[in-house]
Amino acid sequence: MGKKGKKEMETSKETFDPLPVETKAPATVVLLLNSQEEDVLVKACEAIYTFAEKGNENKVSLFEVGALEPLCKIISHSNNLVRRNAIMALGSMSTNGEDYKSRQAVHEFGGMVPLLELLKSDFPVIQQLVLKVLQNLTMDLETRNTFRQEQGFEKLLEILSNQDFSDLHSDVLLIVANCLCNSETIHSLAEDGGLAKVMDFILLPSVPEIHSNAIKCISRSAQSCELLHEHGVEKVLVELLSVENVDVNISTCHAVAAMSLHQASKDTFRDLGGVAKLVESMSSESLHLKEAASAALSNLTHDKNNSMTVFEVGGHTLLIKQLSCSCPKTVANSASTLCNMAEQVKIRRGIWSHGVMEALVEPLKSTDSQILLNSLQCLALLACDSEARVEFQSAGGLPPLVDLLRSHHKDVLARACLAVVGIAIDEFPAVEMYKLGALELLEEINLSVNRRNKFSKLATTALLKSNLSVKYSLTGHLASTDIITHGFYDAGKARQGEKVPTLDELLTQPVNQQRPVVVVYMSAE
């Protein structure tokens, strides 16, 4: 048998049959990302994606075993399937909000440049995956800086300017919104024509999702309200409040709330009828829309003219109803808006006449600190009216108010003390709060270095001033400004820590040899 030629020997070399690899260790799968075989890379990326999607702990585990660096390299692989699976895996890992290091690592390993290059891909699925990844990555400040340095904005504007990529516009706008977190970026976008492009998406007929995402860009730009005001954004937003799409309406309300921090925008929204339209939104069946509209009204009513507009179109009645809403944020926003409005006497009496004191009782039982803060502030303002104080007591408001004196939330406690100051102006609620233990709670607060506040001593003074019998029994004297009236009684000096009995309680006790109780009785004649 003759010798084989060199060429014949080369062609006769055999290869392994496909070798299946089974492993449950993430580190082993990550090692496979360094393989030169495309099939191995496809399966390894797919396995990493599946593992990462199961939870944040898995994403952290993949980060710790070094999955990001090889993924960042192979997202520019020549094989389309490898690229797609690698991008999916990278995108899943970057969605872990408990671990921002994953997002930072992507740009540290040079992943931003190949990602941006893939925006030019001929395959829409890859473009969409890249945009999803960029949405997650641009949530991180350093990554946003890298994105800007690598002309990421310019590439996004190219897509927004091309109607052939209209299916990508919604995702692109979300990335733009993420990046509009500082004035430098906003002004840069305005100079490059990007802000005008965003405005085009708001003005021109479009699908609701694109409309909503374009409006989100406006919301994120609110720190540069002057710039937006110059572009006449308020007029566009007011028009969008009438669009028959709840998602668009919600996004618009968020933008209005953000821009309302600027006084010129406050005035413009009112002049264009935007305040009245927001009040109309409070009648919506959508809980999310009512929440967004109430947030906008809360910001707008820091202006007296806007407060009056809300009142004139009947907004106060809708806001009072929302105090019993199931959405905590809507309750808090409604209480805040009513508080802003109640600073004007005319409006305050109008609010009170529609049952607001009764409506405030339930929010005072909430465990949500923002609801409590806003409701207590509103109560303190409305308590200026004597009839309102009577109504509050009749509605059962005193027990939850006194109970809040047990709060360990510093601001809630301070506002509860302030509300007690207002309610205790009248004798009957003052006596009732004393029966409920308000005085003992206030004394505990005043003795605590951590809990006492500028209103706690005022609350104690107010409670005693309207309850002179208790004051005299505890202190042994009255001030020259304390005026004794019908029903005052002298039960004698109270011992330390002893509660002074009420006159009704004393009347139930049998006669004994102790010091008699002196009662002041004034004839009606």
Short mmCIF file of C-alpha atoms in Angstrom, two decimals:
data_model
loop_
_atom_site.label_atom_id
_atom_site.label_comp_id
_atom_site.label_asym_id
_atom_site.label_seq_id
_atom_site.Cartn_x
_atom_site.Cartn_y
_atom_site.Cartn_z
CA MET A 1 0.00 0.00 0.00
CA GLY A 2 1.58 3.31 -1.08
CA LYS A 3 2.00 6.43 1.05
CA LYS A 4 -0.71 9.05 1.03
CA GLY A 5 0.08 12.47 -0.38
CA LYS A 6 0.16 15.54 1.84
CA LYS A 7 -3.05 16.93 0.36
CA GLU A 8 -4.83 13.62 0.79
CA MET A 9 -3.79 13.45 4.46
CA GLU A 10 -5.12 16.98 5.15
CA THR A 11 -8.52 16.26 3.68
CA SER A 12 -8.81 13.04 5.64
CA LYS A 13 -8.51 14.81 9.06
CA GLU A 14 -11.60 14.13 11.15
CA THR A 15 -13.43 16.47 13.57
CA PHE A 16 -15.44 15.83 16.70
CA ASP A 17 -19.15 15.32 16.44
CA PRO A 18 -21.16 18.10 18.18
CA LEU A 19 -20.37 17.84 21.88
CA PRO A 20 -23.25 18.85 24.17
CA VAL A 21 -22.14 20.61 27.33
CA GLU A 22 -24.40 20.57 30.38
CA THR A 23 -23.66 22.77 33.36
CA LYS A 24 -25.52 24.54 36.14
CA ALA A 25 -22.64 26.83 37.13
CA PRO A 26 -22.88 30.44 35.81
CA ALA A 27 -19.08 30.74 35.82
CA THR A 28 -18.78 27.80 33.43
CA VAL A 29 -21.26 29.33 30.98
CA VAL A 30 -19.37 32.64 31.14
CA LEU A 31 -16.18 30.80 30.14
CA LEU A 32 -18.00 29.58 27.03
CA LEU A 33 -18.36 33.22 25.93
CA ASN A 34 -14.68 33.07 24.97
CA SER A 35 -15.29 30.21 22.53
CA GLN A 36 -14.46 30.61 18.84
CA GLU A 37 -17.44 28.50 17.82
CA GLU A 38 -20.59 30.37 16.90
CA ASP A 39 -23.00 27.65 18.02
CA VAL A 40 -21.42 27.65 21.48
CA LEU A 41 -21.68 31.43 21.72
CA VAL A 42 -25.33 31.41 20.65
CA LYS A 43 -26.26 28.85 23.30
CA ALA A 44 -24.12 30.45 26.02
CA CYS A 45 -25.70 33.89 25.47
CA GLU A 46 -29.16 32.36 25.42
CA ALA A 47 -28.45 30.53 28.70
CA ILE A 48 -27.17 33.71 30.33
CA TYR A 49 -30.25 35.64 29.20
CA THR A 50 -32.60 32.96 30.57
CA PHE A 51 -30.70 32.85 33.86
CA ALA A 52 -30.65 36.64 34.23
CA GLU A 53 -34.39 36.95 33.58
CA LYS A 54 -35.15 34.83 36.65
CA GLY A 55 -34.29 37.62 39.09
CA ASN A 56 -31.94 40.34 40.26
CA GLU A 57 -29.88 37.95 42.37
CA ASN A 58 -28.98 36.02 39.23
CA LYS A 59 -27.97 39.26 37.47
CA VAL A 60 -25.67 40.16 40.34
CA SER A 61 -24.22 36.64 40.26
CA LEU A 62 -23.45 36.97 36.54
CA PHE A 63 -21.81 40.34 37.14
CA GLU A 64 -19.63 38.87 39.89
CA VAL A 65 -18.36 36.03 37.67
CA GLY A 66 -17.38 38.50 34.93
CA ALA A 67 -20.09 38.04 32.31
CA LEU A 68 -20.21 41.67 31.20
CA GLU A 69 -16.75 41.99 29.67
CA PRO A 70 -17.07 39.12 27.14
CA LEU A 71 -20.67 40.14 26.37
CA CYS A 72 -19.52 43.67 25.54
CA LYS A 73 -17.03 42.18 23.09
CA ILE A 74 -19.33 39.82 21.26
CA ILE A 75 -22.20 42.25 20.72
CA SER A 76 -20.28 43.23 17.58
CA HIS A 77 -19.81 39.62 16.43
CA SER A 78 -20.22 38.94 12.71
CA ASN A 79 -22.93 36.35 13.33
CA ASN A 80 -26.37 37.92 13.60
CA LEU A 81 -27.74 35.33 16.02
CA VAL A 82 -24.74 35.70 18.32
CA ARG A 83 -25.17 39.47 18.28
CA ARG A 84 -28.88 39.24 19.01
CA ASN A 85 -28.51 36.86 21.95
CA ALA A 86 -25.57 38.80 23.38
CA ILE A 87 -27.55 42.05 23.27
CA MET A 88 -30.52 40.36 24.94
CA ALA A 89 -28.29 39.04 27.73
CA LEU A 90 -26.61 42.42 28.16
CA GLY A 91 -29.98 44.18 28.22
CA SER A 92 -31.34 41.87 30.90
CA MET A 93 -28.31 42.37 33.13
CA SER A 94 -28.53 46.15 32.79
CA THR A 95 -32.13 46.21 34.11
CA ASN A 96 -31.04 45.42 37.66
CA GLY A 97 -32.01 48.70 39.50
CA GLU A 98 -30.75 47.20 43.23
CA ASP A 99 -27.08 47.00 41.24
CA TYR A 100 -25.98 50.15 39.16
CA LYS A 101 -22.48 48.65 38.79
CA SER A 102 -23.71 46.52 35.91
CA ARG A 103 -24.57 49.65 33.91
CA GLN A 104 -21.27 51.31 34.77
CA ALA A 105 -19.32 48.22 33.76
CA VAL A 106 -20.77 48.27 30.25
CA HIS A 107 -19.10 51.57 29.38
CA GLU A 108 -15.96 50.67 31.37
CA PHE A 109 -15.54 47.60 29.17
CA GLY A 110 -16.05 49.67 26.04
CA GLY A 111 -19.55 48.42 25.30
CA MET A 112 -21.04 51.79 24.38
CA VAL A 113 -19.27 52.21 21.03
CA PRO A 114 -20.28 48.83 19.53
CA LEU A 115 -23.83 49.32 20.83
CA LEU A 116 -24.12 52.64 19.04
CA GLU A 117 -22.67 51.10 15.87
CA LEU A 118 -25.36 48.43 15.97
CA LEU A 119 -27.99 51.14 15.57
CA LYS A 120 -26.99 51.06 11.89
CA SER A 121 -27.80 47.35 11.65
CA ASP A 122 -29.91 46.16 8.72
CA PHE A 123 -31.93 44.00 11.11
CA PRO A 124 -34.72 45.85 12.96
CA VAL A 125 -34.77 43.27 15.76
CA ILE A 126 -31.15 44.09 16.61
CA GLN A 127 -31.83 47.82 16.48
CA GLN A 128 -34.76 47.43 18.87
CA LEU A 129 -32.73 45.31 21.26
CA VAL A 130 -29.94 47.88 21.28
CA LEU A 131 -32.41 50.66 22.07
CA LYS A 132 -33.81 48.63 24.97
CA VAL A 133 -30.30 48.20 26.34
CA LEU A 134 -29.55 51.91 25.95
CA GLN A 135 -32.76 52.78 27.83
CA ASN A 136 -31.41 50.89 30.82
CA LEU A 137 -27.83 52.08 30.51
CA THR A 138 -28.71 55.79 30.27
CA MET A 139 -30.28 55.65 33.72
CA ASP A 140 -26.72 55.92 35.07
CA LEU A 141 -25.00 59.33 35.15
CA GLU A 142 -21.53 58.19 34.07
CA THR A 143 -22.98 56.07 31.30
CA ARG A 144 -25.00 59.06 30.06
CA ASN A 145 -21.78 61.07 29.92
CA THR A 146 -20.12 58.35 27.84
CA PHE A 147 -23.19 58.22 25.63
CA ARG A 148 -22.87 61.95 24.95
CA GLN A 149 -19.13 61.77 24.33
CA GLU A 150 -19.63 59.05 21.74
CA GLN A 151 -22.16 61.24 19.85
CA GLY A 152 -25.06 59.13 21.01
CA PHE A 153 -27.46 62.06 20.77
CA GLU A 154 -26.52 62.72 17.18
CA LYS A 155 -27.22 59.09 16.28
CA LEU A 156 -30.61 59.22 17.98
CA LEU A 157 -31.55 62.42 16.15
CA GLU A 158 -30.67 60.75 12.86
CA ILE A 159 -33.19 58.03 13.65
CA LEU A 160 -35.84 60.53 14.75
CA SER A 161 -35.37 62.43 11.48
CA ASN A 162 -35.90 59.32 9.36
CA GLN A 163 -39.51 58.19 8.88
CA ASP A 164 -38.24 54.82 7.65
CA PHE A 165 -37.37 54.17 11.30
CA SER A 166 -40.74 55.24 12.70
CA ASP A 167 -41.11 51.92 14.50
CA LEU A 168 -38.03 52.86 16.55
CA HIS A 169 -39.09 56.42 17.44
CA SER A 170 -40.92 55.53 20.64
CA ASP A 171 -37.89 53.74 22.15
CA VAL A 172 -35.54 56.50 21.01
CA LEU A 173 -37.62 59.13 22.77
CA LEU A 174 -37.40 57.19 26.05
CA ILE A 175 -33.60 57.30 25.81
CA VAL A 176 -33.73 61.03 25.09
CA ALA A 177 -35.94 61.48 28.15
CA ASN A 178 -33.38 59.66 30.33
CA CYS A 179 -30.65 61.98 29.16
CA LEU A 180 -32.51 65.24 29.81
CA CYS A 181 -31.56 65.37 33.48
CA ASN A 182 -29.23 68.38 33.41
CA SER A 183 -29.44 71.84 31.89
CA GLU A 184 -26.26 71.37 29.83
CA THR A 185 -27.78 68.45 27.93
CA ILE A 186 -31.06 70.28 27.46
CA HIS A 187 -29.41 73.38 26.01
CA SER A 188 -27.20 71.21 23.82
CA LEU A 189 -30.27 69.41 22.50
CA ALA A 190 -31.97 72.74 21.79
CA GLU A 191 -28.94 74.03 19.87
CA ASP A 192 -28.73 70.86 17.78
CA GLY A 193 -32.40 71.06 16.83
CA GLY A 194 -33.31 68.09 19.00
CA LEU A 195 -35.82 69.97 21.12
CA ALA A 196 -37.62 71.18 18.00
CA LYS A 197 -37.67 67.58 16.75
CA VAL A 198 -39.24 66.42 20.03
CA MET A 199 -41.82 69.18 19.71
CA ASP A 200 -42.66 67.92 16.22
CA PHE A 201 -43.58 64.54 17.66
CA ILE A 202 -45.90 66.27 20.12
CA LEU A 203 -47.52 68.55 17.56
CA LEU A 204 -47.93 66.22 14.60
CA PRO A 205 -50.45 63.35 14.51
CA SER A 206 -48.81 60.25 15.90
CA VAL A 207 -49.48 57.03 17.76
CA PRO A 208 -50.27 57.60 21.47
CA GLU A 209 -47.11 55.83 22.66
CA ILE A 210 -44.87 58.21 20.71
CA HIS A 211 -46.93 61.16 21.93
CA SER A 212 -46.53 60.05 25.56
CA ASN A 213 -42.80 59.45 25.28
CA ALA A 214 -42.22 62.81 23.61
CA ILE A 215 -44.10 64.47 26.46
CA LYS A 216 -41.89 62.61 28.94
CA CYS A 217 -38.95 64.40 27.34
CA ILE A 218 -40.64 67.71 28.16
CA SER A 219 -41.20 66.61 31.78
CA ARG A 220 -37.53 65.73 32.19
CA SER A 221 -36.55 69.11 30.72
CA ALA A 222 -38.58 71.05 33.27
CA GLN A 223 -35.49 72.29 35.13
CA SER A 224 -34.96 74.51 32.11
CA CYS A 225 -38.53 75.85 32.12
CA GLU A 226 -37.44 79.18 30.70
CA LEU A 227 -36.21 77.45 27.55
CA LEU A 228 -39.41 75.45 27.20
CA HIS A 229 -41.46 78.57 27.84
CA GLU A 230 -39.67 80.30 24.97
CA HIS A 231 -40.69 77.43 22.70
CA GLY A 232 -44.36 77.83 23.68
CA VAL A 233 -44.61 74.37 25.17
CA GLU A 234 -47.49 75.35 27.49
CA LYS A 235 -49.88 75.88 24.56
CA VAL A 236 -49.14 72.43 23.20
CA LEU A 237 -49.59 70.77 26.58
CA VAL A 238 -52.93 72.46 27.19
CA GLU A 239 -54.16 71.15 23.84
CA LEU A 240 -52.98 67.63 24.71
CA LEU A 241 -55.07 67.66 27.90
CA SER A 242 -58.11 67.41 25.61
CA VAL A 243 -56.79 64.47 23.57
CA GLU A 244 -58.99 61.41 24.04
CA ASN A 245 -56.20 59.11 25.21
CA VAL A 246 -55.60 58.53 28.91
CA ASP A 247 -51.90 57.70 28.56
CA VAL A 248 -51.28 60.94 26.67
CA ASN A 249 -53.30 62.86 29.27
CA ILE A 250 -51.30 61.35 32.12
CA SER A 251 -47.96 62.17 30.51
CA THR A 252 -49.21 65.70 29.81
CA CYS A 253 -50.23 66.19 33.45
CA HIS A 254 -46.74 65.14 34.55
CA ALA A 255 -45.22 67.67 32.18
CA VAL A 256 -47.56 70.41 33.42
CA ALA A 257 -46.66 69.56 37.03
CA ALA A 258 -42.97 69.80 36.23
CA MET A 259 -43.25 73.09 34.33
CA SER A 260 -45.50 74.62 36.99
CA LEU A 261 -42.49 75.17 39.18
CA HIS A 262 -41.80 78.15 36.90
CA GLN A 263 -43.96 81.22 37.59
CA ALA A 264 -44.31 82.26 33.95
CA SER A 265 -45.60 78.79 33.11
CA LYS A 266 -48.09 78.95 35.99
CA ASP A 267 -49.56 82.12 34.52
CA THR A 268 -49.57 80.80 30.96
CA PHE A 269 -51.33 77.56 31.87
CA ARG A 270 -54.07 79.58 33.60
CA ASP A 271 -54.46 82.04 30.73
CA LEU A 272 -54.76 79.22 28.19
CA GLY A 273 -57.43 77.40 30.21
CA GLY A 274 -55.10 74.63 31.34
CA VAL A 275 -56.05 74.90 35.02
CA ALA A 276 -59.74 74.37 34.22
CA LYS A 277 -58.91 71.36 32.04
CA LEU A 278 -56.91 69.79 34.85
CA VAL A 279 -59.95 70.16 37.11
CA GLU A 280 -61.99 68.34 34.46
CA SER A 281 -59.45 65.52 34.56
CA MET A 282 -60.24 65.03 38.25
CA SER A 283 -63.61 63.61 37.12
CA SER A 284 -61.94 60.88 35.06
CA GLU A 285 -62.57 57.21 35.83
CA SER A 286 -58.83 56.61 35.54
CA LEU A 287 -57.15 56.58 38.95
CA HIS A 288 -53.78 57.23 37.34
CA LEU A 289 -55.06 60.30 35.53
CA LYS A 290 -56.63 61.70 38.69
CA GLU A 291 -53.33 61.17 40.49
CA ALA A 292 -51.38 62.99 37.78
CA ALA A 293 -53.91 65.83 37.52
CA SER A 294 -53.97 66.34 41.30
CA ALA A 295 -50.15 66.56 41.33
CA ALA A 296 -50.28 69.28 38.65
CA LEU A 297 -52.96 71.20 40.56
CA SER A 298 -50.92 70.97 43.75
CA ASN A 299 -48.02 72.73 42.04
CA LEU A 300 -50.15 75.26 40.18
CA THR A 301 -52.13 76.40 43.25
CA HIS A 302 -49.06 77.82 44.94
CA ASP A 303 -50.19 80.81 42.89
CA LYS A 304 -53.21 82.69 44.32
CA ASN A 305 -54.76 83.36 40.92
CA ASN A 306 -54.63 79.69 40.01
CA SER A 307 -56.19 78.79 43.36
CA MET A 308 -59.05 81.15 42.64
CA THR A 309 -59.49 79.64 39.17
CA VAL A 310 -59.74 76.14 40.63
CA PHE A 311 -62.32 77.42 43.12
CA GLU A 312 -64.38 79.24 40.50
CA VAL A 313 -64.72 76.13 38.31
CA GLY A 314 -65.75 74.02 41.31
CA GLY A 315 -62.47 72.19 41.70
CA HIS A 316 -62.63 72.28 45.49
CA THR A 317 -65.67 69.98 45.54
CA LEU A 318 -63.87 67.38 43.41
CA LEU A 319 -60.74 67.64 45.55
CA ILE A 320 -62.73 67.09 48.75
CA LYS A 321 -64.20 63.92 47.25
CA GLN A 322 -60.71 62.68 46.43
CA LEU A 323 -59.75 62.73 50.12
CA SER A 324 -61.45 59.33 50.32
CA CYS A 325 -59.73 58.01 47.18
CA SER A 326 -58.01 54.62 47.28
CA CYS A 327 -54.84 56.07 45.74
CA PRO A 328 -52.54 57.50 48.47
CA LYS A 329 -50.83 59.97 46.15
CA THR A 330 -54.16 61.39 44.97
CA VAL A 331 -55.26 61.87 48.58
CA ALA A 332 -51.98 63.59 49.48
CA ASN A 333 -52.08 65.81 46.38
CA SER A 334 -55.72 66.75 46.95
CA ALA A 335 -55.04 67.70 50.58
CA SER A 336 -52.05 69.74 49.46
CA THR A 337 -54.10 71.59 46.82
CA LEU A 338 -56.91 72.33 49.28
CA CYS A 339 -54.31 73.60 51.74
CA ASN A 340 -52.88 75.96 49.13
CA MET A 341 -56.36 77.22 48.29
CA ALA A 342 -57.40 77.62 51.94
CA GLU A 343 -54.83 80.36 52.46
CA GLN A 344 -57.39 82.74 50.92
CA VAL A 345 -60.29 83.56 53.27
CA LYS A 346 -62.97 83.58 50.55
CA ILE A 347 -61.92 80.17 49.30
CA ARG A 348 -61.46 78.80 52.83
CA ARG A 349 -65.10 79.36 53.74
CA GLY A 350 -66.22 77.88 50.43
CA ILE A 351 -64.15 74.76 51.07
CA TRP A 352 -65.47 74.41 54.61
CA SER A 353 -69.09 74.67 53.46
CA HIS A 354 -68.68 71.52 51.33
CA GLY A 355 -67.88 69.16 54.22
CA VAL A 356 -64.10 69.19 54.13
CA MET A 357 -63.74 68.84 57.92
CA GLU A 358 -65.56 65.52 57.88
CA ALA A 359 -63.61 64.44 54.79
CA LEU A 360 -60.29 65.11 56.55
CA VAL A 361 -61.00 62.66 59.38
CA GLU A 362 -60.25 59.50 57.39
CA PRO A 363 -56.89 60.72 55.98
CA LEU A 364 -55.76 61.41 59.57
CA LYS A 365 -55.99 57.65 60.18
CA SER A 366 -53.61 56.91 57.31
CA THR A 367 -50.16 55.39 57.74
CA ASP A 368 -48.85 57.34 54.74
CA SER A 369 -46.65 60.17 56.04
CA GLN A 370 -47.33 62.47 53.07
CA ILE A 371 -51.08 62.12 53.47
CA LEU A 372 -50.73 62.93 57.18
CA LEU A 373 -48.48 65.93 56.59
CA ASN A 374 -50.75 67.49 53.96
CA SER A 375 -53.99 66.70 55.80
CA LEU A 376 -52.71 68.12 59.09
CA GLN A 377 -51.52 71.29 57.37
CA CYS A 378 -54.90 71.66 55.72
CA LEU A 379 -56.66 71.08 59.05
CA ALA A 380 -54.55 73.69 60.80
CA LEU A 381 -55.52 76.30 58.21
CA LEU A 382 -59.22 75.46 58.17
CA ALA A 383 -59.39 75.42 61.99
CA CYS A 384 -59.33 79.24 61.91
CA ASP A 385 -63.13 79.08 61.56
CA SER A 386 -65.12 78.28 64.74
CA GLU A 387 -67.86 76.45 62.85
CA ALA A 388 -65.23 74.34 61.13
CA ARG A 389 -63.81 73.34 64.53
CA VAL A 390 -67.25 72.29 65.75
CA GLU A 391 -67.81 70.26 62.59
CA PHE A 392 -64.45 68.54 62.94
CA GLN A 393 -65.26 67.48 66.50
CA SER A 394 -68.75 66.31 65.52
CA ALA A 395 -67.27 64.22 62.69
CA GLY A 396 -65.08 62.31 65.16
CA GLY A 397 -61.85 64.02 64.21
CA LEU A 398 -60.41 64.50 67.70
CA PRO A 399 -59.43 60.87 68.48
CA PRO A 400 -57.26 60.39 65.35
CA LEU A 401 -55.74 63.85 65.85
CA VAL A 402 -54.76 63.11 69.46
CA ASP A 403 -53.47 59.69 68.40
CA LEU A 404 -51.02 61.40 66.03
CA LEU A 405 -49.34 62.96 69.08
CA ARG A 406 -47.85 59.49 69.52
CA SER A 407 -46.12 59.69 66.13
CA HIS A 408 -42.35 59.35 65.94
CA HIS A 409 -42.24 61.02 62.54
CA LYS A 410 -40.78 64.42 63.36
CA ASP A 411 -42.70 66.47 60.80
CA VAL A 412 -46.00 64.64 61.31
CA LEU A 413 -45.72 65.23 65.06
CA ALA A 414 -44.98 68.93 64.60
CA ARG A 415 -47.98 69.43 62.33
CA ALA A 416 -50.23 67.45 64.68
CA CYS A 417 -49.18 69.83 67.47
CA LEU A 418 -49.94 72.80 65.22
CA ALA A 419 -53.40 71.41 64.46
CA VAL A 420 -54.05 70.97 68.18
CA VAL A 421 -53.18 74.65 68.67
CA GLY A 422 -55.90 75.61 66.19
CA ILE A 423 -58.57 73.19 67.42
CA ALA A 424 -57.96 73.94 71.13
CA ILE A 425 -59.13 77.56 70.73
CA ASP A 426 -62.60 76.39 71.78
CA GLU A 427 -63.35 74.96 75.23
CA PHE A 428 -65.36 71.91 74.18
CA PRO A 429 -62.76 70.34 71.85
CA ALA A 430 -60.01 71.30 74.32
CA VAL A 431 -61.78 69.45 77.13
CA GLU A 432 -62.45 66.48 74.86
CA MET A 433 -58.78 66.29 73.79
CA TYR A 434 -57.79 66.43 77.46
CA LYS A 435 -60.06 63.46 78.15
CA LEU A 436 -58.37 61.60 75.30
CA GLY A 437 -54.96 62.09 76.95
CA ALA A 438 -53.63 64.92 74.79
CA LEU A 439 -52.09 66.81 77.73
CA GLU A 440 -50.12 63.79 78.97
CA LEU A 441 -48.88 63.09 75.43
CA LEU A 442 -47.79 66.71 74.99
CA GLU A 443 -45.95 66.66 78.31
CA GLU A 444 -44.06 63.55 77.18
CA ILE A 445 -43.19 65.27 73.92
CA ASN A 446 -41.93 68.40 75.66
CA LEU A 447 -39.71 66.34 77.96
CA SER A 448 -38.14 64.50 75.01
CA VAL A 449 -35.09 66.07 73.40
CA ASN A 450 -35.78 64.24 70.15
CA ARG A 451 -39.56 64.71 69.90
CA ARG A 452 -40.27 68.21 71.16
CA ASN A 453 -40.77 70.89 68.53
CA LYS A 454 -41.66 74.56 68.18
CA PHE A 455 -45.40 73.79 68.30
CA SER A 456 -45.52 71.27 71.16
CA LYS A 457 -45.30 73.90 73.93
CA LEU A 458 -47.79 76.10 72.08
CA ALA A 459 -50.18 73.15 71.92
CA THR A 460 -49.84 72.57 75.68
CA THR A 461 -50.48 76.25 76.37
CA ALA A 462 -53.51 76.33 74.04
CA LEU A 463 -54.98 73.19 75.59
CA LEU A 464 -54.69 74.61 79.11
CA LYS A 465 -55.89 78.09 78.13
CA SER A 466 -59.21 76.63 76.99
CA ASN A 467 -59.35 74.29 80.00
CA LEU A 468 -58.75 76.65 82.95
CA SER A 469 -59.99 74.23 85.59
CA VAL A 470 -57.27 71.76 84.64
CA LYS A 471 -54.69 74.52 84.35
CA TYR A 472 -55.45 75.82 87.85
CA SER A 473 -55.35 72.33 89.33
CA LEU A 474 -52.00 71.55 87.72
CA THR A 475 -50.22 74.90 88.17
CA GLY A 476 -51.99 76.43 91.16
CA HIS A 477 -52.47 79.77 89.45
CA LEU A 478 -54.05 81.53 86.47
CA ALA A 479 -52.76 84.37 84.32
CA SER A 480 -54.35 87.81 84.32
CA THR A 481 -55.55 87.09 80.78
CA ASP A 482 -57.35 83.89 81.83
CA ILE A 483 -61.06 84.67 82.17
CA ILE A 484 -63.12 82.37 84.38
CA THR A 485 -66.58 81.57 82.99
CA HIS A 486 -69.56 79.45 83.89
CA GLY A 487 -68.56 75.87 84.73
CA PHE A 488 -65.09 76.60 86.10
CA TYR A 489 -64.28 74.41 89.12
CA ASP A 490 -61.48 74.07 91.65
CA ALA A 491 -60.76 70.41 92.30
CA GLY A 492 -57.67 71.14 94.36
CA LYS A 493 -53.98 70.72 93.58
CA ALA A 494 -53.31 67.68 91.41
CA ARG A 495 -50.46 65.38 92.39
CA GLN A 496 -47.53 64.78 90.04
CA GLY A 497 -48.67 62.54 87.21
CA GLU A 498 -52.28 62.56 88.41
CA LYS A 499 -55.01 63.30 85.89
CA VAL A 500 -57.45 66.03 86.86
CA PRO A 501 -61.01 64.60 86.93
CA THR A 502 -63.67 66.35 84.88
CA LEU A 503 -66.65 67.95 86.57
CA ASP A 504 -68.90 65.15 85.30
CA GLU A 505 -66.56 62.58 86.85
CA LEU A 506 -66.55 64.45 90.18
CA LEU A 507 -70.34 64.55 90.25
CA THR A 508 -70.47 60.75 90.17
CA GLN A 509 -68.25 60.41 93.27
CA PRO A 510 -69.87 59.99 96.72
CA VAL A 511 -69.65 62.81 99.25
CA ASN A 512 -66.70 62.42 101.63
CA GLN A 513 -64.61 64.35 104.15
CA GLN A 514 -62.07 65.62 101.61
CA ARG A 515 -61.72 69.20 100.45
CA PRO A 516 -64.91 70.40 98.73
CA VAL A 517 -64.91 71.16 95.00
CA VAL A 518 -65.72 74.76 94.24
CA VAL A 519 -67.79 75.35 91.10
CA VAL A 520 -68.46 78.70 89.47
CA TYR A 521 -72.10 79.03 88.52
CA MET A 522 -73.26 82.08 86.62
CA SER A 523 -76.93 82.89 86.41
CA ALA A 524 -78.40 83.66 83.01
CA GLU A 525 -79.90 86.84 84.43
#
